[in-house]
Tab-separated table of C-alpha atoms and ligand atoms in Angstrom:
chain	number	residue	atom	x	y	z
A	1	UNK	CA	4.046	-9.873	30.822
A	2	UNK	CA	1.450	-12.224	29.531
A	3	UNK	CA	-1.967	-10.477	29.137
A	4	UNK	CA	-4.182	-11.916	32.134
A	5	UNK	CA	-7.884	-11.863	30.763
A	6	UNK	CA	-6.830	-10.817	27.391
A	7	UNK	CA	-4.888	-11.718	24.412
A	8	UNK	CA	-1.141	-12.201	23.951
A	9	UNK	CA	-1.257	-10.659	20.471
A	10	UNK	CA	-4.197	-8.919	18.586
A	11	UNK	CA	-3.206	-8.477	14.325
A	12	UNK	CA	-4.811	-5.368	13.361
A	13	UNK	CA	-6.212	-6.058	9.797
A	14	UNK	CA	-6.522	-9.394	7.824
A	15	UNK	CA	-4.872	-8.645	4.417
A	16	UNK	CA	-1.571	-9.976	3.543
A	17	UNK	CA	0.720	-8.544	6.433
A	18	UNK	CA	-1.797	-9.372	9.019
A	19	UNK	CA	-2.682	-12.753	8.009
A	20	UNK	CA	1.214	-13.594	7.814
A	21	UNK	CA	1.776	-11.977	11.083
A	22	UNK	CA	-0.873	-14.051	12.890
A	23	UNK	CA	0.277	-17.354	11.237
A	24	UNK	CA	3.539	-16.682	12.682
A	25	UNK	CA	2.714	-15.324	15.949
A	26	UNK	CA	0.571	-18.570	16.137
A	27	UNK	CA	4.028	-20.673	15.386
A	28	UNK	CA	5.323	-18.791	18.356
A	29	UNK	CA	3.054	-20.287	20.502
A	30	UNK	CA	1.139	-16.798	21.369
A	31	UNK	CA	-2.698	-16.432	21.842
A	32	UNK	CA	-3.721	-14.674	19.048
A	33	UNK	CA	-6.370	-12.674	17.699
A	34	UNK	CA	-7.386	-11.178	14.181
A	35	UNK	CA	-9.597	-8.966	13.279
A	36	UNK	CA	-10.583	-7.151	9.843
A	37	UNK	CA	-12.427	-4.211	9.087
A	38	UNK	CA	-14.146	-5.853	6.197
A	39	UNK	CA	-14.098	-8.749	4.079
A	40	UNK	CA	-9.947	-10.233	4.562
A	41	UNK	CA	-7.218	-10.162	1.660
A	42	UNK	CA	-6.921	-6.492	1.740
A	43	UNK	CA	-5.690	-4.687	-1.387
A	44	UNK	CA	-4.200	-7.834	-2.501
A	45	UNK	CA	-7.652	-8.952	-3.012
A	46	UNK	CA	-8.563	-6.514	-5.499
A	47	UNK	CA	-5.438	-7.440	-7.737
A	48	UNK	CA	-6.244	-8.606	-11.271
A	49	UNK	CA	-3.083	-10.722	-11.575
A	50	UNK	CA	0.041	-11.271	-9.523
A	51	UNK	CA	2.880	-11.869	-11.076
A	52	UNK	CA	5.669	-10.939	-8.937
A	53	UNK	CA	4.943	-13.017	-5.637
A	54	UNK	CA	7.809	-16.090	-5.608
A	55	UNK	CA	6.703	-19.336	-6.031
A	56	UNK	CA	3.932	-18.791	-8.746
A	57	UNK	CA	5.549	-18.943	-11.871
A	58	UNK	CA	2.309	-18.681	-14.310
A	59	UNK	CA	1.109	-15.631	-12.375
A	60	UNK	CA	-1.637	-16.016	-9.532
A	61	UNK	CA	-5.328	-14.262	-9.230
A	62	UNK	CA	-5.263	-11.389	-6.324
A	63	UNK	CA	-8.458	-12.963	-4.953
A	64	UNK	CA	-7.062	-16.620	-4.827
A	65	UNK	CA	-3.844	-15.221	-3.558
A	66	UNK	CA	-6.170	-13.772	-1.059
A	67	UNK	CA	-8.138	-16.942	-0.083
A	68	UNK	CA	-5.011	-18.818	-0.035
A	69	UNK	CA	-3.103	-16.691	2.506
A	70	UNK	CA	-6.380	-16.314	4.714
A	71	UNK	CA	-6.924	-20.299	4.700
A	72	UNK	CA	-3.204	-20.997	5.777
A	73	UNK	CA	-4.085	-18.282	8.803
A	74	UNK	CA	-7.163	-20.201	9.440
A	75	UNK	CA	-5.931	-23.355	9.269
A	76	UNK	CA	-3.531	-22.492	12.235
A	77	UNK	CA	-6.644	-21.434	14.055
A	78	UNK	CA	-6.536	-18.067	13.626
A	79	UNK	CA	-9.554	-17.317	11.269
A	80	UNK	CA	-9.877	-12.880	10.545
A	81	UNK	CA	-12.575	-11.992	12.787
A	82	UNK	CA	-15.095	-8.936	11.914
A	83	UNK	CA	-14.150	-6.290	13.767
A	84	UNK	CA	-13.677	-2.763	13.075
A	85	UNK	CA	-10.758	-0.952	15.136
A	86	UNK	CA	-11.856	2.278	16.462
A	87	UNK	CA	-8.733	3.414	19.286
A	88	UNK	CA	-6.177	2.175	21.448
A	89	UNK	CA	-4.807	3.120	24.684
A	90	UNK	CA	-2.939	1.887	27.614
A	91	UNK	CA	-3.862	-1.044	30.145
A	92	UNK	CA	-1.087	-1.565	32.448
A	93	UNK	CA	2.065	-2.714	30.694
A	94	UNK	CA	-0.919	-4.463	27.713
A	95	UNK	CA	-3.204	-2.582	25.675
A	96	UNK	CA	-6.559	-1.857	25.412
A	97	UNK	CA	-8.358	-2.170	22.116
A	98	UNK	CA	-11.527	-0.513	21.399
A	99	UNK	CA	-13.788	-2.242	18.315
A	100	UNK	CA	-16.847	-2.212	17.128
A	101	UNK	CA	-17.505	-5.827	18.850
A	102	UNK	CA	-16.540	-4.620	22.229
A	103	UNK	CA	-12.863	-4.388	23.753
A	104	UNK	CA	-10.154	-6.441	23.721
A	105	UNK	CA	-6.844	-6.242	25.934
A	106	UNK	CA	-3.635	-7.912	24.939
A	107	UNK	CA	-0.074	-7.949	25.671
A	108	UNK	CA	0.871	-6.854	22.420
A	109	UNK	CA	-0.516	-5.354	18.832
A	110	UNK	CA	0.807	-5.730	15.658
A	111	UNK	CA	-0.612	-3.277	13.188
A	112	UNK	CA	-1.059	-4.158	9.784
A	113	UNK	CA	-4.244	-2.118	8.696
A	114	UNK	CA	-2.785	-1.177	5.301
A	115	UNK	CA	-3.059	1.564	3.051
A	116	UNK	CA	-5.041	2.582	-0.201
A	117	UNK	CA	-3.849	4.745	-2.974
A	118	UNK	CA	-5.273	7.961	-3.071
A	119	UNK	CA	-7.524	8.240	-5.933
A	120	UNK	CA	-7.898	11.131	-8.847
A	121	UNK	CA	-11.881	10.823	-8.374
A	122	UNK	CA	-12.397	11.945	-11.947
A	123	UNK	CA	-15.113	9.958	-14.451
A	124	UNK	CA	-13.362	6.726	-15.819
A	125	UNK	CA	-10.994	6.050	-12.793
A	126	UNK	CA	-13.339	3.557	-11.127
A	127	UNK	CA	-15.052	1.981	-13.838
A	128	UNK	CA	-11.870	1.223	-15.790
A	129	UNK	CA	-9.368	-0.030	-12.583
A	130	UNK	CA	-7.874	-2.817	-13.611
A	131	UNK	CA	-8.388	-2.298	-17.028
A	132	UNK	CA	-5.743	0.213	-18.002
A	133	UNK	CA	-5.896	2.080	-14.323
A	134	UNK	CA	-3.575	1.078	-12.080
A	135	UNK	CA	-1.877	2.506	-8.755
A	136	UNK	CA	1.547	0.334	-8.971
A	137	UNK	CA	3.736	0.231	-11.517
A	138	UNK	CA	5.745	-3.119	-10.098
A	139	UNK	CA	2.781	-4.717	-10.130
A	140	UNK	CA	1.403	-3.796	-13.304
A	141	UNK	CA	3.626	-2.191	-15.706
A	142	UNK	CA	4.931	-6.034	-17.325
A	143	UNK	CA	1.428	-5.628	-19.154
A	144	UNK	CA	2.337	-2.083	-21.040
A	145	UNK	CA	5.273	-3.498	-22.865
A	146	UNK	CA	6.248	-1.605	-26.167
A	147	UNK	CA	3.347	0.840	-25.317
A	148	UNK	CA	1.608	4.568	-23.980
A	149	UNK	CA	1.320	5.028	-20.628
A	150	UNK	CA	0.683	7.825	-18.286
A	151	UNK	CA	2.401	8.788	-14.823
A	152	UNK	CA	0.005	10.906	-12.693
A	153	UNK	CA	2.119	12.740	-9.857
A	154	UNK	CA	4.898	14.560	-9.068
A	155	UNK	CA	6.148	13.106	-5.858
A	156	UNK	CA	9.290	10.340	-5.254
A	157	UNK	CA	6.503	8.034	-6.155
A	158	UNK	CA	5.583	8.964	-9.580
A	159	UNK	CA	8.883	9.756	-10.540
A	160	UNK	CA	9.652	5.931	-9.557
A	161	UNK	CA	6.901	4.743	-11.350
A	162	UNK	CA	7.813	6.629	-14.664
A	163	UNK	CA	11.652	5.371	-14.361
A	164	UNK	CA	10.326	1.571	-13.831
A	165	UNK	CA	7.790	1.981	-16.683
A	166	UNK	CA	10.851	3.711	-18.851
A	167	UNK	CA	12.135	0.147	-19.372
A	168	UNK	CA	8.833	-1.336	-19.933
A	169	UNK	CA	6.887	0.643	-21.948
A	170	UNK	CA	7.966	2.703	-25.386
A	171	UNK	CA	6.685	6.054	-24.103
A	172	UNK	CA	5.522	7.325	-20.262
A	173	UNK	CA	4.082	11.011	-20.272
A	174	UNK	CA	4.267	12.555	-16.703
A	175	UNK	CA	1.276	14.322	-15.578
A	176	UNK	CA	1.382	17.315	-12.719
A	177	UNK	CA	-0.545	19.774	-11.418
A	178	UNK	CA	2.312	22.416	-11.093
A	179	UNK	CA	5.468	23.446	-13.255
A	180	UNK	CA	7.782	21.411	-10.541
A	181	UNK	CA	8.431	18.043	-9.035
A	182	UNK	CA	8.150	17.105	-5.745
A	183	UNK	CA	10.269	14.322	-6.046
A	184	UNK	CA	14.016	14.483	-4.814
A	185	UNK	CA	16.271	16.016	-7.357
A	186	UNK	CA	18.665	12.805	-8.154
A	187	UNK	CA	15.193	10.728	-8.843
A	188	UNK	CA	14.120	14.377	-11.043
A	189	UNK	CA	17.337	13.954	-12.954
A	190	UNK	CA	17.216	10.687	-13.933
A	191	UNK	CA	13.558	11.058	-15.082
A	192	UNK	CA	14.662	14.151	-17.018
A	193	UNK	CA	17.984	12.460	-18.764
A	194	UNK	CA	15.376	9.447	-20.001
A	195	UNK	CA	14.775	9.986	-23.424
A	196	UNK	CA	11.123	7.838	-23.656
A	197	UNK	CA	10.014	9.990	-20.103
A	198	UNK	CA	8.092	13.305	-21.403
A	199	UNK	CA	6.398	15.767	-19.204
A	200	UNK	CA	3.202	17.261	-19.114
A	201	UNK	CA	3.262	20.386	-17.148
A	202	UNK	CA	0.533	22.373	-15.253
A	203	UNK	CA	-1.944	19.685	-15.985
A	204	UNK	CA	-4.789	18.027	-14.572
A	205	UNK	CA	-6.641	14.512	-15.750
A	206	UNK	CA	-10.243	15.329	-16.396
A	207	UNK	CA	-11.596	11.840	-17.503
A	208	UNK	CA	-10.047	8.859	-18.616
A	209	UNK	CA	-11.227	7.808	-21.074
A	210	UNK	CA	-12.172	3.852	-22.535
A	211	UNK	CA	-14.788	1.218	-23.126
A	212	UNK	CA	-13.149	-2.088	-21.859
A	213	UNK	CA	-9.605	-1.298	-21.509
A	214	UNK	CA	-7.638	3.068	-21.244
A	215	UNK	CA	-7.631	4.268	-24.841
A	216	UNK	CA	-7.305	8.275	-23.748
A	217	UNK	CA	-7.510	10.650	-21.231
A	218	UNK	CA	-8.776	14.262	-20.837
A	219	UNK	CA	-6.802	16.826	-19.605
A	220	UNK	CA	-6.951	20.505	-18.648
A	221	UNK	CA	-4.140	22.555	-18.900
A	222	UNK	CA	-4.460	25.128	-15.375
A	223	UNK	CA	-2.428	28.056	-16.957
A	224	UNK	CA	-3.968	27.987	-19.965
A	225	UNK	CA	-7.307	26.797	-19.311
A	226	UNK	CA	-6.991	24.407	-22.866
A	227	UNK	CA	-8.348	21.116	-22.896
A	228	UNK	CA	-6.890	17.892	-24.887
A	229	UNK	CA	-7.056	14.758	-25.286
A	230	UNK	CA	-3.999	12.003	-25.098
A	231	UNK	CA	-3.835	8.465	-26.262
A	232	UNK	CA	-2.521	6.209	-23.861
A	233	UNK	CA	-3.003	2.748	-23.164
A	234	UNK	CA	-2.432	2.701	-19.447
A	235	UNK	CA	-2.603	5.234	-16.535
A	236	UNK	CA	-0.524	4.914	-13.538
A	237	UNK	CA	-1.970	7.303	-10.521
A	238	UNK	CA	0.660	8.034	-8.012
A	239	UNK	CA	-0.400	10.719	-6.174
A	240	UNK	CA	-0.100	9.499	-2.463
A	241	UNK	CA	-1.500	7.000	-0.009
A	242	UNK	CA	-3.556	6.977	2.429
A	243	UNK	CA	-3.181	4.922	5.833
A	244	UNK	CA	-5.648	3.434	8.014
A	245	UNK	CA	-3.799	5.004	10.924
A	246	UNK	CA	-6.574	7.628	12.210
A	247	UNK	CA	-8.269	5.794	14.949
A	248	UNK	CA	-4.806	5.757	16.762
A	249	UNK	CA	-4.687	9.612	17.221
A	250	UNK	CA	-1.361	10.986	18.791
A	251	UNK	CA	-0.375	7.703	20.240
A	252	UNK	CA	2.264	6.529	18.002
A	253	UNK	CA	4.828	8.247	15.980
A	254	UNK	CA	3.973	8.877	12.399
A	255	UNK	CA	5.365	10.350	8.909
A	256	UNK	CA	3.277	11.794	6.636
A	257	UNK	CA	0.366	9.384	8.645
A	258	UNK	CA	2.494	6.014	8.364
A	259	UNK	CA	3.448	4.225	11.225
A	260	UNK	CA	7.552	4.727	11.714
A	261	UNK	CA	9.670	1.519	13.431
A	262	UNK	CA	12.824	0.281	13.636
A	263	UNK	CA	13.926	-2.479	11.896
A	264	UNK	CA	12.155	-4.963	14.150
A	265	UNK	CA	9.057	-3.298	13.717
A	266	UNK	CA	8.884	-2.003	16.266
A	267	UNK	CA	6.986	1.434	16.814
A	268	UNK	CA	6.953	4.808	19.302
A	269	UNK	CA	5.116	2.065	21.880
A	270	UNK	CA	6.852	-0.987	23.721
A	271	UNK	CA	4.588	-3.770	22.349
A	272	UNK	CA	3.271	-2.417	19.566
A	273	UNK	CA	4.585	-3.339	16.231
A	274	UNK	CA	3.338	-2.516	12.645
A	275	UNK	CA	4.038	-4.641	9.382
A	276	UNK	CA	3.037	-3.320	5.833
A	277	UNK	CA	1.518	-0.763	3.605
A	278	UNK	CA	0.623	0.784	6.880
A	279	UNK	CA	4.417	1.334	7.834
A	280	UNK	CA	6.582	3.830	7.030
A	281	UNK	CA	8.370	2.328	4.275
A	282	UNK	CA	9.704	2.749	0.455
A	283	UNK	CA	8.710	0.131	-1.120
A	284	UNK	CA	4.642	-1.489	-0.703
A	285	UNK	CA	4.556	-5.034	-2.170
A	286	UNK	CA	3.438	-8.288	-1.268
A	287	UNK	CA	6.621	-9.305	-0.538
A	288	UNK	CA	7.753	-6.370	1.548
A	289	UNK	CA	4.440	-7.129	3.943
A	290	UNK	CA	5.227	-10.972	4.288
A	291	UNK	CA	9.316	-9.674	5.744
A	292	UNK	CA	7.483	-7.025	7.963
A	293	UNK	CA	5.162	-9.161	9.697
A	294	UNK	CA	7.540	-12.368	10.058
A	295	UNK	CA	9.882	-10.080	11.938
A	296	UNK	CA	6.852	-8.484	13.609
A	297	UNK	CA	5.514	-11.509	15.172
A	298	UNK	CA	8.898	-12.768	16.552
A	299	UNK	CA	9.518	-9.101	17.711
A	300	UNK	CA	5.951	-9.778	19.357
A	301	UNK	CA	7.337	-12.985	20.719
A	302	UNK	CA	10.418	-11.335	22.266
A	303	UNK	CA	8.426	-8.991	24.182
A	304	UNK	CA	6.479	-11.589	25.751
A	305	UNK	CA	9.070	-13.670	27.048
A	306	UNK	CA	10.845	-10.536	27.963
B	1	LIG	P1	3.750	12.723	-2.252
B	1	LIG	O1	5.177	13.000	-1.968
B	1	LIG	O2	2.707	13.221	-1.326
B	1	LIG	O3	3.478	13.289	-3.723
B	1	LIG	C1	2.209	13.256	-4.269
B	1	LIG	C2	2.260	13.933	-5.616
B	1	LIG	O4	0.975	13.835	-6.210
B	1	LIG	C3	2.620	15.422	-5.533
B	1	LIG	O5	3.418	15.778	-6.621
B	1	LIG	C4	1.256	16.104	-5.616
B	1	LIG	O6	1.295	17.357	-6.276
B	1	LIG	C5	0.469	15.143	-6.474
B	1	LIG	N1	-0.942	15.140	-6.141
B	1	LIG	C6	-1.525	14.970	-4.922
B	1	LIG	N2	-2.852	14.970	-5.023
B	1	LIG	C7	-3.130	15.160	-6.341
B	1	LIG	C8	-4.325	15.269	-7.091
B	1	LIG	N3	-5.525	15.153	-6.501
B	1	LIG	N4	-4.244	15.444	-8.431
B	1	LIG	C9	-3.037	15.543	-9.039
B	1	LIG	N5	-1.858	15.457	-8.391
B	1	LIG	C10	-1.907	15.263	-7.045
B	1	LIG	O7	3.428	11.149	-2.389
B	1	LIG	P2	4.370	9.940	-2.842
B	1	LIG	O8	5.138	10.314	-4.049
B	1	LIG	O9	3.501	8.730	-2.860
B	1	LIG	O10	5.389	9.810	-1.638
B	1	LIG	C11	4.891	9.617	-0.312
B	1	LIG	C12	6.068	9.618	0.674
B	1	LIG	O11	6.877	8.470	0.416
B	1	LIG	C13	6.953	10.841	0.482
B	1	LIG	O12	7.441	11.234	1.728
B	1	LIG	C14	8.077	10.341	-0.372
B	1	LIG	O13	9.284	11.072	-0.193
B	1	LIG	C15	8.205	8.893	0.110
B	1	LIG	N6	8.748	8.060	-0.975
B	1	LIG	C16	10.105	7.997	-1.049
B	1	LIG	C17	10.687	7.276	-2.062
B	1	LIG	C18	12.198	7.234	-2.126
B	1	LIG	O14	12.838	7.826	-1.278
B	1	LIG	N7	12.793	6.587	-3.092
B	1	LIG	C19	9.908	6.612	-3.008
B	1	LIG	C20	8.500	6.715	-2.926
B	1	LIG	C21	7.949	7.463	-1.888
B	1	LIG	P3	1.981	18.647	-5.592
B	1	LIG	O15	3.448	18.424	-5.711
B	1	LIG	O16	1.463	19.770	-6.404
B	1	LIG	O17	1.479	18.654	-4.174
């Protein structure tokens, strides 16, 4: 089954997930290729500090994590090549890949093109990310001990975030758009029964609000069209994510846009895998990617050999 003028494997996307699946794929011997959209490290890279990834005890930079993870891919001769992925289709029993540097077939694809939170585009949210803004409570809610933070969302997600933070911080305040959660009722119930969780109902963020670090936002109640203002020290936006999954069209099988597999990663397509934020999964974290792709490349390598 061994591609004949193409690849054995080509990693979609050079951020953590990718980078880890093409180290391994390289340990199994496969002819690999990586590409990346853009500049490699993926969300990762945009992390202020990392605290949570084994085997850093004092905490690690998201850049140098980055750098680090891209090096060790590169140093098994698999550098992230600039490529941006715009479709896929069948090429026999491989695939062909269509980029923006030409195509490429291979025997097998592992996707890890990641996700990115979807943002509240209001005035503050981009200028202050990283400095009170944040999109993952796991990562960041260790630095909003004893204090005010906001959940933005209604969904399983926020709901998560706003229980995690409950132990953290002294006081979360829910934000939503509408008078109801999303989020399934056992998640609702706990959130409710925690005494340090308040909600905010019918309410939108207008602005958030802060120098050099959150001191406030601005919100607008929809029902009763009153503004206010709310003192919080950090705001955690959980209102969906977005995957990178559009230039596959119908081909594989998704929820809400995320790539389903098994447990071997593999997806709706015999030789095509995903690993990551890009995958259908409930948790997201730098951890979760390095498991998907390890078990992604040796899925790779089982198809191969057959
Ligand atoms: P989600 O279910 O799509 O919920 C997004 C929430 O954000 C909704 O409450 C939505 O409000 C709100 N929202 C969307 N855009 C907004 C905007 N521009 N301004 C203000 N609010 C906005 O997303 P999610 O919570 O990230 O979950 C994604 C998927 O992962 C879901 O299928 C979820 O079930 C799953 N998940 C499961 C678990 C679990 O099972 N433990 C944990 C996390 C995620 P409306 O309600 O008004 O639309």
């Amino acid at each position: 089954m061994l591609a004949k003028n193409g690849k054995d494997t080509i990693v979609v996307g050079g951020g953590v997930a990718g980078c880890t699946a093409a180290l391994y794929a390289k340990r199994y011997n496969l002819d690999v290729l990586l590409l990346e959209k853009t500049a490699p490290g993926g969300q990762v890279a945009t992390a202020a500090r990392i605290e949570n990834y084994p085997g850093f005890p004092d905490g690690i930079s998201g850049p140098e994590l980055a750098e680090r993870i891209r090096q060790q891919a590169e140093n098994y001769g698999v550098p992230p090549q600039l490529a941006e992925v715009t479709g896929l289709e069948a090429h026999g029993d491989d695939w062909l890949l269509h980029t923006s540097q030409g195509d490429y077939v291979a025997a097998t694809i592992i996707i890890a093109a990641g996700a990115h939170p979807r943002s509240l585009e209001v005035p503050g949210e981009e200028e202050l990310r990283g400095a009170g803004v944040s999109y993952c409570a796991t990562c960041d809610g260790f630095f909003f001990k004893d204090e005010t933070v906001a959940v933005v969302g209604g969904g399983d997600a926020a709901i998560e975030e706003a229980l995690y933070l409950s132990q953290l911080a002294a006081r979360i305040y829910v934000i939503h758009r509408r008078d109801e959660l999303r989020a399934q009722p056992y998640l609702q119930q706990q959130a409710f029964d925690q005494p340090n969780i308040q909600f905010i109902w019918d309410s939108v963020v207008t602005r958030i609000i802060g120098d050099e670090q959150v001191q406030a936002l601005e919100l607008h109640n929809k029902v009763s069209g009153e503004d206010s203002r709310l003192e919080v020290q950090g705001v955690f936006i959980a209102i969906g994510y977005v995957p990178a999954t559009k230039w596959l069209g119908e081909l594989l099988e998704l929820r809400n846009g995320f790539i389903v597999t098994d447990q071997l990663m593999r997806t709706s397509q015999p030789g095509i895998f995903a690993a990551g934020d890009v995958r259908d999964t409930p948790l997201r974290q730098i951890t979760t990617a390095v498991g998907d792709a390890t078990i992604a490349a040796r899925s790779a390598h089982r198809h191969i050999i057959g």
